[in-house]
Short mmCIF file of C-alpha atoms in Angstrom, two decimals:
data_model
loop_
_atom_site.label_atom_id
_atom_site.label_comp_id
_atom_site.label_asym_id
_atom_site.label_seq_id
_atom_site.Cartn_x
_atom_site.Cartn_y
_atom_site.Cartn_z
CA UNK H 1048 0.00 0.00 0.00
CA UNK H 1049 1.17 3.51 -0.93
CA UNK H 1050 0.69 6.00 1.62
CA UNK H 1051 0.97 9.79 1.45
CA UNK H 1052 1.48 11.74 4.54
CA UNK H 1053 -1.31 14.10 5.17
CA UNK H 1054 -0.53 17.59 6.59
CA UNK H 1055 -3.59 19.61 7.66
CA UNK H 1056 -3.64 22.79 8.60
CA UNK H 1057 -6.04 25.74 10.96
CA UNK H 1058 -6.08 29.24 11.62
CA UNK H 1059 -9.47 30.35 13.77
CA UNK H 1060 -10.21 34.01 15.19
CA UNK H 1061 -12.59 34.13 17.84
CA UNK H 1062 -14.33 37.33 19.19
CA UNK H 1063 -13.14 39.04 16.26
CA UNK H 1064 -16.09 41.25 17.07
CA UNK H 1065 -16.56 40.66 20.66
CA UNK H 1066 -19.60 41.87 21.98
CA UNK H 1067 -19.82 43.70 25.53
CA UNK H 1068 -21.67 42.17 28.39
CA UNK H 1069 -22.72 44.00 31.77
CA UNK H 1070 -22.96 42.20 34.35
CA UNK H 1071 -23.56 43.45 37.81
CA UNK H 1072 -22.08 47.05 37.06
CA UNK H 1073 -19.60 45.40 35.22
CA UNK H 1074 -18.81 45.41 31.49
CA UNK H 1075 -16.67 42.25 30.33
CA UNK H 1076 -15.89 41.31 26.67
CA UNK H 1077 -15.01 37.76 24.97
CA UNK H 1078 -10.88 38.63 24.70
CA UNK H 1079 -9.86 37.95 20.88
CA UNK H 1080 -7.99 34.51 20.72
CA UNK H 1081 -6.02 33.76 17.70
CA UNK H 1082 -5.18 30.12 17.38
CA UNK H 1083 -2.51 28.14 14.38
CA UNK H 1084 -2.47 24.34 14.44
CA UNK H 1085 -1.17 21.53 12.20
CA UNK H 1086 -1.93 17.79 12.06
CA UNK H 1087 0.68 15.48 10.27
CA UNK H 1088 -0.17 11.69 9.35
CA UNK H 1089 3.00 9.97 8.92
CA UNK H 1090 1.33 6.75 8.70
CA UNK H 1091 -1.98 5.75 7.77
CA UNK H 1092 -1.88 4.41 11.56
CA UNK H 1093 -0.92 7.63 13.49
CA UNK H 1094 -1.77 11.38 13.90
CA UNK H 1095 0.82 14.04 15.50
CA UNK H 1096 -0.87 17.19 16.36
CA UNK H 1097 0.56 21.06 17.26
CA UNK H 1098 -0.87 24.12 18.05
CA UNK H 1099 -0.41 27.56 19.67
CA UNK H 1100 -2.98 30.15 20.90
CA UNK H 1101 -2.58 33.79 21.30
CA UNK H 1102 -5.22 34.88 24.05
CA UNK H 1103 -4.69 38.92 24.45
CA UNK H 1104 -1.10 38.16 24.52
CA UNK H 1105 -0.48 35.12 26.59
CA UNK H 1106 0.76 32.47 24.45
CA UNK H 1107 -0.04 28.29 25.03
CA UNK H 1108 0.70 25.23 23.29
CA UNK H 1109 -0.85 22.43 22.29
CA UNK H 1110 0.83 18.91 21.44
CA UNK H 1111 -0.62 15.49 20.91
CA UNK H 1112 -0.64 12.15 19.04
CA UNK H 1113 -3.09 9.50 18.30
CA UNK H 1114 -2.05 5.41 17.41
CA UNK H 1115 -5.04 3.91 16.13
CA UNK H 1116 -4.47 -0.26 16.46
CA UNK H 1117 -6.47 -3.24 15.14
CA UNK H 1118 -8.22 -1.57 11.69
CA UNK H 1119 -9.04 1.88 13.70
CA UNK H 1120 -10.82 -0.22 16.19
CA UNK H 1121 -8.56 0.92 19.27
CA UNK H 1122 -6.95 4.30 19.63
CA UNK H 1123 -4.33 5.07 21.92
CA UNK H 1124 -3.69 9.15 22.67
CA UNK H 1125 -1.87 11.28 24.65
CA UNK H 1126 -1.14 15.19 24.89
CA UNK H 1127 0.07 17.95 26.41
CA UNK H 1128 -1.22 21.54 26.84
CA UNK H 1129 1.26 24.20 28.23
CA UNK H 1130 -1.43 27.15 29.58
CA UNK H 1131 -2.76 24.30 32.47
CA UNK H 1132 0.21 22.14 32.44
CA UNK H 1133 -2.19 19.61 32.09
CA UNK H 1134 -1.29 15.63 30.23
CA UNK H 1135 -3.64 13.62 28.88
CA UNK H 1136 -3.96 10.42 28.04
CA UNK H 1137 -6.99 8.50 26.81
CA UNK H 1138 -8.37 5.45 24.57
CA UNK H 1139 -11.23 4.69 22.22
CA UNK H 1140 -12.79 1.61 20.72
CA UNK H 1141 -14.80 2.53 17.16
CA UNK H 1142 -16.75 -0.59 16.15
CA UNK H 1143 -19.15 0.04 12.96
CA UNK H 1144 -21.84 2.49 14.09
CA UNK H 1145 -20.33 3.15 17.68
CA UNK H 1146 -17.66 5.20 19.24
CA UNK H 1147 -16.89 4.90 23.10
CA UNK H 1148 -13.66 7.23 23.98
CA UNK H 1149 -12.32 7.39 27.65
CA UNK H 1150 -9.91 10.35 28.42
CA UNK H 1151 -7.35 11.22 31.72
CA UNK H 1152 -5.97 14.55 32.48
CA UNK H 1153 -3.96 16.12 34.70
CA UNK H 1154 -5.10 19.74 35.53
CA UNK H 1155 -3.54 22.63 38.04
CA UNK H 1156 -6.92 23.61 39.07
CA UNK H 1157 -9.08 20.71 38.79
CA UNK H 1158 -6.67 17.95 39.54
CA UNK H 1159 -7.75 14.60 37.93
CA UNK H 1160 -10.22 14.48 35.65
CA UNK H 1161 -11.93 11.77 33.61
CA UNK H 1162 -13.65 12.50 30.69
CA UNK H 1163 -16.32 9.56 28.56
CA UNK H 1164 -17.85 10.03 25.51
CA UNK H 1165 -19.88 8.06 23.32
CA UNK H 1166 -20.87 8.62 20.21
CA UNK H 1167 -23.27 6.83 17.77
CA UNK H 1168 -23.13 7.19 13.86
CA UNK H 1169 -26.36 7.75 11.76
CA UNK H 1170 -26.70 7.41 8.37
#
């Protein structure tokens, strides 16, 4: 099998034009957030992921990969983001229709964290 490696590629604004909410004789707006990130499939078995945000000047990163086992039945991840110095780590089964993912983090403020999600495909 010939595979070509697959480089994708993002660039999102949000609150580009933030609107202004008052809040208890407050005023607070959405802060702009500029965000870059690339994927990179060197194999048709695994994803490597990177990205950087710009939020009012305070920069984070983003890194992560994906192994995906046993005809994309099993995937095995794992990350890294730099603002909450917070890995992750997680696993998912896709069989046909149906998509269970488990996920672990590490977080400053919320410690441990486990995260399920299931998903079901309709045609």
């Amino acid at each position: 099998m010939n595979h070509q490696i697959q480089l994708n590629q993002i660039v999102p604004v949000e609150n580009l034009i933030a609107p202004t909410f008052h809040f208890k004789s407050v005023d607070e707006k959405f802060p702009l957030r500029i965000r870059g990130g690339a994927s990179l499939d060197p194999f048709t078995w695994m994803t490597l992921a990177a990205d950087v945000e710009n939020e009012e000047g305070d920069l984070s990163y983003r890194f992560g990969g994906e192994i995906r086992l046993f005809s994309r039945v099993l995937a095995l991840r794992g990350g890294y983001t730099t603002d909450s110095r917070e890995f992750l780590a997680g696993i998912g089964f896709n069989i046909k229709f149906l998509a269970l993912d488990y996920a672990y983090s590490t977080h400053d403020d919320l410690g441990q964290t486990h995260r399920i999600g299931l998903n079901i495909k309709i045609k």
